[in-house]
Amino acid sequence: MATLSVSKVPSRHLPVVATFALFVLTFGAGSVSFENFASGQVFANLFIDNAHLIVLAVGMTFVILTGGIDLSVGSVLALSTMIAAAGVKAGWPVPLVIVVVLLTGSVLGLLMGLMIHKFDVQPFIVTLAGMFLARGLCFVISIESISIKDKGYRALGMDRIALGGGVSITNNVLIAVAVLLAAMYVLHLTRFGRTVYALGGSEPSARLMGLKVGFTKVGVYVVSGFCSSLAGLVFSFYTASGYGLHAVGMELEAIAAVVIGGTLLAGGSGYVLGSVVGALVLGTIQTIISFDGTLNSWWTKIVIGALLLAFIVLHRLIVRRSSA
Amino acid sequence: MTEPVVDMRGISVEFPGVKALQGVDFRLFPGEVHALMGENGAGKSTLIKALTGVHKPTGLIRLRGEEVSFHGPGQAQDAGISTVYQEVNLCGNLTVAENILLGREPRRFGRIDGRATRRRAAELLERMGLAIDPGSVLADHPIAVQQLVAIARAVAVECQVLILDEPTSSLDAGEVAELFRIMRVLRDEGVAILFVSHFLEQVYEISDRMTVLRNGRLVGEYRTAELSRLDLVSAMLGRELSVLEELEQQTHPVDERAVLLRATGLGRKGAVEPFDLEVRAGEVVGLAGLLGSGRTELARLLFGADKADSGTLEFDGKPLHLRGPRQAISAGIGFCSEDRKAEGLVADLSVRDNLVLALQASRGWTRPLSKRTKDELVEKYVAMLDIRPATPDTPIRNLSGGNQQKVLLARWLVTKPKLLVLDEPTRGIDVGAKAQIQKLVAELAAEGVAVVFISAELEEVVRVSDRVVVLRDRRKVAELRGTDVDEVMAHIAGGRAAA
Ligand SMILES: Nc1ncnc2c1ncn2[C@@H]1O[C@H](COP(=O)(O)OP(=O)(O)OP(=O)(O)O)[C@@H](O)[C@H]1O
Ligand SMILES: [Mg+2]
């Protein structure tokens, strides 16, 4: 019986299992509705088109697990594309561009983390300020979109890696998968990762247990800043351009992916893998809408909204069931 | 004697508006169990936190003869001081094994070895005599188990100093015995143990010496064997204890008053088997039983905190369908929960706001209270329960553990309920306040309030109750009137003794 098999799953895994089921369901719905949908390449494209969102969602998961939030990720992504495009245009070597971009994101994260920790300010406020700051800086560099013409740089984004069966992926997909694996390693197999969960469970307790609360609290914003700038690089590979209006509102999509992925907004419970599947669910909905062709793309937002609500309710139900 | 491991001199800690400690000296020797005694708010927990670097004290602290000043509990831990703080301080979202070894997980090539973590945790749990799955989520266990897990965490590392701040407040007799056995083993290995408890029996059983604090000042350091209980109590209170004697026979005859609450076949799967219960107005019904016998679960059903899945409830002559605590509150039932941290108090609100919260909720938000009424009420209850500090604007989290418990109780008293369910109302409360609360229960009953009283201390249950309901293995097994501790014990042991 269905209820029997569900009750075997530990309740803290339930939301992730639900997210997986949701992904299978949406992808299945697409496959039934449209021919050519159920193909390897459509599946691979999900990763290609959403690699940046996956990377953002992974960074965001760290922050949300501690009970924090990072609203700056979309803007930092845009700023990163700008720095990359401007750098390439100025003739910097590509490795230098990459290093500068990643450093910028990490330092921004570090500064926000320090503000949050040292002055005990709400993460919401600090990262909101970071969001405006980064968005503004984009336009200091240029108010126009800068396209990237460097052959080597473009190749990084365009080169295809064949997987056989006519299916191919880009470097971005490899980056996203590497980020996911690294995040899983850090969260589950290092003390830093354990402390992230402990912080989300109870910060005063974590403090009294002698854990490195300050280091970890600042650390998650550095991780998120790093992921945002890496997502910026991924995005610049994907679009071969830098623009201050890239990824407007993307932070909310990242948060949505994390929540749909089964992570508790209050912190302490959830998995990065869930967030990645959450991002894929969002991608699938977008794909379905573009396959349909007649639906307005705003439908994506409506569906995402409905899903978010459904998942928050699901969480409450699970919590209630397991505390009963 | 040898050199002290911990030597604190002239320790003072000041919080805004409160001098929590003033010039306290404290010494702890290797191989002793040292009890730190004092009323609620005397400064025991503060002294501990001053030692472990949670608070920054003025004064001098020497550890093994060397001057130290810790910048946080982590440093104290690294220096060999293991602490179980008063409120269980673990992360409920993590597993038992993770909690025990958090921050010191066994690692292989820099990564946490999950298998070794669970194995090590299982060893430690076994040593504590705890038969639970180390992979289970901590929050799924009752507070007593969580407390034992916290202790397992403290003894998981080699330490020279072990600090236990009220570790026994939610343990039953068997668990306390087990804890004491471990404490003795550690003591004999030369560990210095600092122990805080409000149970005088326990203190006399386990401690070698004691230090008494009163109002943030040192009263004295004594050998346990040389200090009589009466002297200890008057050292703690600074006066003779008269309330306790008055209370000896509080039980009052219940005339055949109207039945206020009648539960018929009330039960909930996995919590309590269906039971019948009658509570009359002005009657105190005690619930006795071991931890996990279902006494808390029964109380929660009466309040609607958990939903019954069988049986009916009748209150004040009318059927009462509880879908949640709201119906219970508006019908006139109050519930003082055993887990004050998670369910009772709002830590960031002031004493005043916490007191008013329940009252306001029962009146509905459309009928606000005037400031005058609020102030009068707050003043009355602060005085009645002797809540310290008597400044209603202090946030709850700054109160000592025992005083928090008093605020929680006051919060329900304010609403003038017809039936008050008190789950472990005297846990973590000092002797003086305990007597006050028992007296208060008697007074409430005299005014016609029905009280359901739960406590792990049988003496207390027997003393305050008109009737004692005994639970065993999630089932009501007896209902005793005018009983004594031995009889209740026999019923609690019941089947087990026979088997
Ligand atoms: N963080 C804080 N901020 C302000 N005041 C505090 C704080 N912590 C404790 N106090 C105050 O310091 C005094 C001593 O409190 P402490 O917790 O040390 O008492 P205690 O002896 O442990 O009592 P109990 O037996 O109730 O646990 C109390 O008056 C309390 O209100
Ligand atoms: Mg205390």
Tab-separated table of N, CA, C and O in Angstrom, chain A residues 137-204:
chain	number	residue	atom	x	y	z
A	137	LEU	N	26.230	48.913	-9.047
A	137	LEU	CA	27.608	48.819	-9.556
A	137	LEU	C	27.636	48.388	-11.011
A	137	LEU	O	28.503	48.815	-11.786
A	138	CYS	N	26.674	47.532	-11.415
A	138	CYS	CA	26.607	47.090	-12.806
A	138	CYS	C	26.602	48.303	-13.731
A	138	CYS	O	27.295	48.344	-14.750
A	139	PHE	N	25.778	49.295	-13.332
A	139	PHE	CA	25.594	50.436	-14.229
A	139	PHE	C	26.729	51.438	-14.115
A	139	PHE	O	26.857	52.326	-14.939
A	140	VAL	N	27.551	51.293	-13.076
A	140	VAL	CA	28.764	52.087	-13.014
A	140	VAL	C	29.722	51.606	-14.102
A	140	VAL	O	30.396	52.381	-14.772
A	141	ILE	N	29.726	50.284	-14.302
A	141	ILE	CA	30.592	49.724	-15.347
A	141	ILE	C	30.077	50.129	-16.721
A	141	ILE	O	30.820	50.635	-17.552
A	142	SER	N	28.809	49.934	-16.977
A	142	SER	CA	28.209	50.377	-18.242
A	142	SER	C	26.701	50.308	-18.137
A	142	SER	O	26.158	49.429	-17.469
A	143	ILE	N	26.023	51.243	-18.798
A	143	ILE	CA	24.567	51.146	-18.756
A	143	ILE	C	24.060	50.324	-19.937
A	143	ILE	O	22.897	49.969	-20.007
A	144	GLU	N	24.962	50.019	-20.851
A	144	GLU	CA	24.580	49.206	-22.004
A	144	GLU	C	24.938	47.754	-21.749
A	144	GLU	O	25.763	47.452	-20.899
A	145	SER	N	24.336	46.883	-22.531
A	145	SER	CA	24.759	45.493	-22.490
A	145	SER	C	26.088	45.373	-23.247
A	145	SER	O	26.302	46.037	-24.253
A	146	ILE	N	27.006	44.576	-22.714
A	146	ILE	CA	28.307	44.376	-23.378
A	146	ILE	C	28.335	42.948	-23.897
A	146	ILE	O	28.197	42.000	-23.128
A	147	SER	N	28.515	42.785	-25.200
A	147	SER	CA	28.587	41.407	-25.677
A	147	SER	C	30.039	40.938	-25.667
A	147	SER	O	30.970	41.727	-25.785
A	148	ILE	N	30.176	39.640	-25.497
A	148	ILE	CA	31.518	39.060	-25.375
A	148	ILE	C	31.915	38.473	-26.721
A	148	ILE	O	31.233	37.595	-27.245
A	149	LYS	N	33.017	39.005	-27.263
A	149	LYS	CA	33.395	38.561	-28.615
A	149	LYS	C	34.591	37.619	-28.602
A	149	LYS	O	34.869	36.952	-29.579
A	150	ASP	N	35.308	37.581	-27.465
A	150	ASP	CA	36.511	36.752	-27.380
A	150	ASP	C	36.190	35.294	-27.727
A	150	ASP	O	35.297	34.685	-27.126
A	151	LYS	N	36.944	34.736	-28.699
A	151	LYS	CA	36.632	33.384	-29.197
A	151	LYS	C	36.764	32.340	-28.107
A	151	LYS	O	35.915	31.477	-27.921
A	152	GLY	N	37.883	32.438	-27.379
A	152	GLY	CA	38.144	31.452	-26.330
A	152	GLY	C	37.028	31.440	-25.299
A	152	GLY	O	36.542	30.386	-24.888
A	153	TYR	N	36.591	32.629	-24.877
A	153	TYR	CA	35.562	32.746	-23.861
A	153	TYR	C	34.239	32.187	-24.376
A	153	TYR	O	33.556	31.433	-23.697
A	154	ARG	N	33.922	32.555	-25.622
A	154	ARG	CA	32.664	32.072	-26.199
A	154	ARG	C	32.670	30.554	-26.301
A	154	ARG	O	31.657	29.898	-26.072
A	155	ALA	N	33.869	30.019	-26.637
A	155	ALA	CA	33.969	28.566	-26.789
A	155	ALA	C	33.634	27.868	-25.460
A	155	ALA	O	32.976	26.824	-25.438
A	156	LEU	N	34.049	28.490	-24.361
A	156	LEU	CA	33.762	27.892	-23.051
A	156	LEU	C	32.261	27.668	-22.873
A	156	LEU	O	31.820	26.718	-22.233
A	157	GLY	N	31.475	28.582	-23.451
A	157	GLY	CA	30.029	28.470	-23.301
A	157	GLY	C	29.386	27.610	-24.382
A	157	GLY	O	28.390	26.941	-24.140
A	158	MET	N	29.964	27.639	-25.579
A	158	MET	CA	29.277	27.000	-26.703
A	158	MET	C	29.663	25.538	-26.889
A	158	MET	O	28.856	24.750	-27.375
A	159	ASP	N	30.905	25.198	-26.552
A	159	ASP	CA	31.384	23.835	-26.817
A	159	ASP	C	30.411	22.795	-26.286
A	159	ASP	O	29.904	22.916	-25.184
A	160	ARG	N	30.210	21.794	-27.111
A	160	ARG	CA	29.271	20.753	-26.713
A	160	ARG	C	30.027	19.491	-26.316
A	160	ARG	O	31.035	19.150	-26.935
A	161	ILE	N	29.568	18.851	-25.318
A	161	ILE	CA	30.155	17.578	-24.926
A	161	ILE	C	29.112	16.520	-25.226
A	161	ILE	O	28.013	16.542	-24.658
A	162	ALA	N	29.440	15.602	-26.147
A	162	ALA	CA	28.469	14.599	-26.553
A	162	ALA	C	28.372	13.510	-25.489
A	162	ALA	O	29.383	13.083	-24.930
A	163	LEU	N	27.141	13.130	-25.193
A	163	LEU	CA	26.944	12.069	-24.195
A	163	LEU	C	26.548	10.765	-24.872
A	163	LEU	O	26.297	9.771	-24.219
A	164	GLY	N	26.467	10.792	-26.221
A	164	GLY	CA	25.992	9.610	-26.942
A	164	GLY	C	24.497	9.690	-27.125
A	164	GLY	O	23.807	10.419	-26.406
A	165	GLY	N	24.003	8.958	-28.097
A	165	GLY	CA	22.566	8.978	-28.376
A	165	GLY	C	22.115	10.337	-28.870
A	165	GLY	O	20.953	10.694	-28.718
A	166	GLY	N	23.024	11.111	-29.430
A	166	GLY	CA	22.659	12.413	-29.978
A	166	GLY	C	22.437	13.477	-28.912
A	166	GLY	O	22.033	14.590	-29.202
A	167	VAL	N	22.684	13.117	-27.649
A	167	VAL	CA	22.477	14.075	-26.577
A	167	VAL	C	23.798	14.741	-26.226
A	167	VAL	O	24.827	14.085	-26.121
A	168	SER	N	23.766	16.061	-26.094
A	168	SER	CA	25.002	16.741	-25.710
A	168	SER	C	24.723	17.782	-24.633
A	168	SER	O	23.601	18.261	-24.488
A	169	ILE	N	25.779	18.109	-23.899
A	169	ILE	CA	25.651	19.127	-22.851
A	169	ILE	C	26.769	20.157	-22.993
A	169	ILE	O	27.668	19.992	-23.814
A	170	THR	N	26.693	21.201	-22.186
A	170	THR	CA	27.748	22.224	-22.224
A	170	THR	C	28.584	22.150	-20.944
A	170	THR	O	28.249	21.442	-20.002
A	171	ASN	N	29.682	22.943	-20.943
A	171	ASN	CA	30.522	23.010	-19.742
A	171	ASN	C	29.724	23.436	-18.524
A	171	ASN	O	29.997	23.018	-17.415
A	172	ASN	N	28.747	24.316	-18.766
A	172	ASN	CA	27.942	24.822	-17.644
A	172	ASN	C	27.321	23.694	-16.840
A	172	ASN	O	27.207	23.775	-15.620
A	173	VAL	N	26.895	22.651	-17.552
A	173	VAL	CA	26.259	21.530	-16.861
A	173	VAL	C	27.277	20.854	-15.947
A	173	VAL	O	26.980	20.512	-14.798
A	174	LEU	N	28.504	20.694	-16.474
A	174	LEU	CA	29.548	20.084	-15.642
A	174	LEU	C	29.802	20.933	-14.397
A	174	LEU	O	29.957	20.422	-13.291
A	175	ILE	N	29.835	22.268	-14.616
A	175	ILE	CA	30.064	23.159	-13.468
A	175	ILE	C	28.961	22.968	-12.430
A	175	ILE	O	29.222	22.808	-11.242
A	176	ALA	N	27.709	22.962	-12.913
A	176	ALA	CA	26.579	22.842	-11.979
A	176	ALA	C	26.667	21.537	-11.190
A	176	ALA	O	26.466	21.510	-9.971
A	177	VAL	N	26.989	20.454	-11.904
A	177	VAL	CA	27.057	19.158	-11.226
A	177	VAL	C	28.208	19.150	-10.221
A	177	VAL	O	28.068	18.663	-9.090
A	178	ALA	N	29.340	19.752	-10.612
A	178	ALA	CA	30.480	19.804	-9.687
A	178	ALA	C	30.117	20.588	-8.435
A	178	ALA	O	30.450	20.189	-7.314
A	179	VAL	N	29.417	21.710	-8.626
A	179	VAL	CA	29.015	22.527	-7.474
A	179	VAL	C	28.106	21.721	-6.559
A	179	VAL	O	28.258	21.727	-5.332
A	180	LEU	N	27.164	21.001	-7.165
A	180	LEU	CA	26.252	20.187	-6.369
A	180	LEU	C	27.029	19.164	-5.537
A	180	LEU	O	26.817	19.017	-4.327
A	181	LEU	N	27.961	18.447	-6.205
A	181	LEU	CA	28.703	17.406	-5.490
A	181	LEU	C	29.540	18.019	-4.366
A	181	LEU	O	29.570	17.500	-3.246
A	182	ALA	N	30.186	19.135	-4.668
A	182	ALA	CA	31.007	19.785	-3.642
A	182	ALA	C	30.145	20.198	-2.460
A	182	ALA	O	30.516	20.010	-1.297
A	183	ALA	N	28.967	20.745	-2.760
A	183	ALA	CA	28.088	21.206	-1.681
A	183	ALA	C	27.621	20.035	-0.829
A	183	ALA	O	27.578	20.122	0.400
A	184	MET	N	27.294	18.914	-1.491
A	184	MET	CA	26.860	17.750	-0.722
A	184	MET	C	27.986	17.288	0.197
A	184	MET	O	27.762	16.945	1.362
A	185	TYR	N	29.193	17.292	-0.334
A	185	TYR	CA	30.341	16.884	0.475
A	185	TYR	C	30.477	17.799	1.691
A	185	TYR	O	30.553	17.333	2.823
A	186	VAL	N	30.474	19.095	1.426
A	186	VAL	CA	30.690	20.047	2.529
A	186	VAL	C	29.577	19.937	3.574
A	186	VAL	O	29.829	19.891	4.769
A	187	LEU	N	28.332	19.867	3.102
A	187	LEU	CA	27.226	19.886	4.064
A	187	LEU	C	27.137	18.618	4.895
A	187	LEU	O	26.767	18.658	6.063
A	188	HIS	N	27.495	17.486	4.295
A	188	HIS	CA	27.258	16.241	5.025
A	188	HIS	C	28.509	15.607	5.591
A	188	HIS	O	28.443	14.774	6.484
A	189	LEU	N	29.655	16.022	5.096
A	189	LEU	CA	30.853	15.318	5.546
A	189	LEU	C	31.887	16.219	6.203
A	189	LEU	O	32.999	15.780	6.470
A	190	THR	N	31.551	17.476	6.434
A	190	THR	CA	32.516	18.319	7.144
A	190	THR	C	31.863	18.932	8.369
A	190	THR	O	30.635	18.993	8.472
A	191	ARG	N	32.698	19.376	9.293
A	191	ARG	CA	32.171	19.993	10.512
A	191	ARG	C	31.479	21.315	10.195
A	191	ARG	O	30.518	21.682	10.848
A	192	PHE	N	32.001	22.009	9.179
A	192	PHE	CA	31.345	23.241	8.754
A	192	PHE	C	29.888	22.944	8.396
A	192	PHE	O	28.964	23.630	8.844
A	193	GLY	N	29.695	21.897	7.635
A	193	GLY	CA	28.347	21.530	7.205
A	193	GLY	C	27.436	21.180	8.368
A	193	GLY	O	26.292	21.621	8.444
A	194	ARG	N	27.981	20.395	9.316
A	194	ARG	CA	27.186	20.035	10.506
A	194	ARG	C	26.770	21.302	11.246
A	194	ARG	O	25.671	21.426	11.749
A	195	THR	N	27.719	22.246	11.344
A	195	THR	CA	27.432	23.473	12.081
A	195	THR	C	26.353	24.285	11.372
A	195	THR	O	25.534	24.933	12.027
A	196	VAL	N	26.341	24.238	10.040
A	196	VAL	CA	25.289	24.934	9.292
A	196	VAL	C	23.922	24.421	9.743
A	196	VAL	O	23.026	25.199	10.078
A	197	TYR	N	23.775	23.107	9.811
A	197	TYR	CA	22.500	22.535	10.252
A	197	TYR	C	22.215	22.888	11.710
A	197	TYR	O	21.089	23.194	12.087
A	198	ALA	N	23.262	22.830	12.546
A	198	ALA	CA	23.075	23.114	13.968
A	198	ALA	C	22.594	24.549	14.171
A	198	ALA	O	21.699	24.820	14.969
A	199	LEU	N	23.182	25.467	13.404
A	199	LEU	CA	22.780	26.875	13.497
A	199	LEU	C	21.302	27.038	13.175
A	199	LEU	O	20.590	27.789	13.845
A	200	GLY	N	20.861	26.336	12.150
A	200	GLY	CA	19.456	26.426	11.765
A	200	GLY	C	18.556	25.814	12.824
A	200	GLY	O	17.421	26.213	12.999
A	201	GLY	N	19.075	24.805	13.533
A	201	GLY	CA	18.284	24.164	14.584
A	201	GLY	C	18.110	25.105	15.759
A	201	GLY	O	17.001	25.367	16.207
A	202	SER	N	19.201	25.607	16.263
A	202	SER	CA	19.139	26.537	17.384
A	202	SER	C	20.475	27.238	17.530
A	202	SER	O	21.473	26.615	17.875
A	203	GLU	N	20.483	28.520	17.273
A	203	GLU	CA	21.739	29.250	17.342
A	203	GLU	C	22.288	29.345	18.766
A	203	GLU	O	23.478	29.111	18.980
A	204	PRO	N	21.430	29.650	19.766
A	204	PRO	CA	21.981	29.690	21.125
A	204	PRO	C	22.585	28.349	21.550
A	204	PRO	O	23.629	28.310	22.187
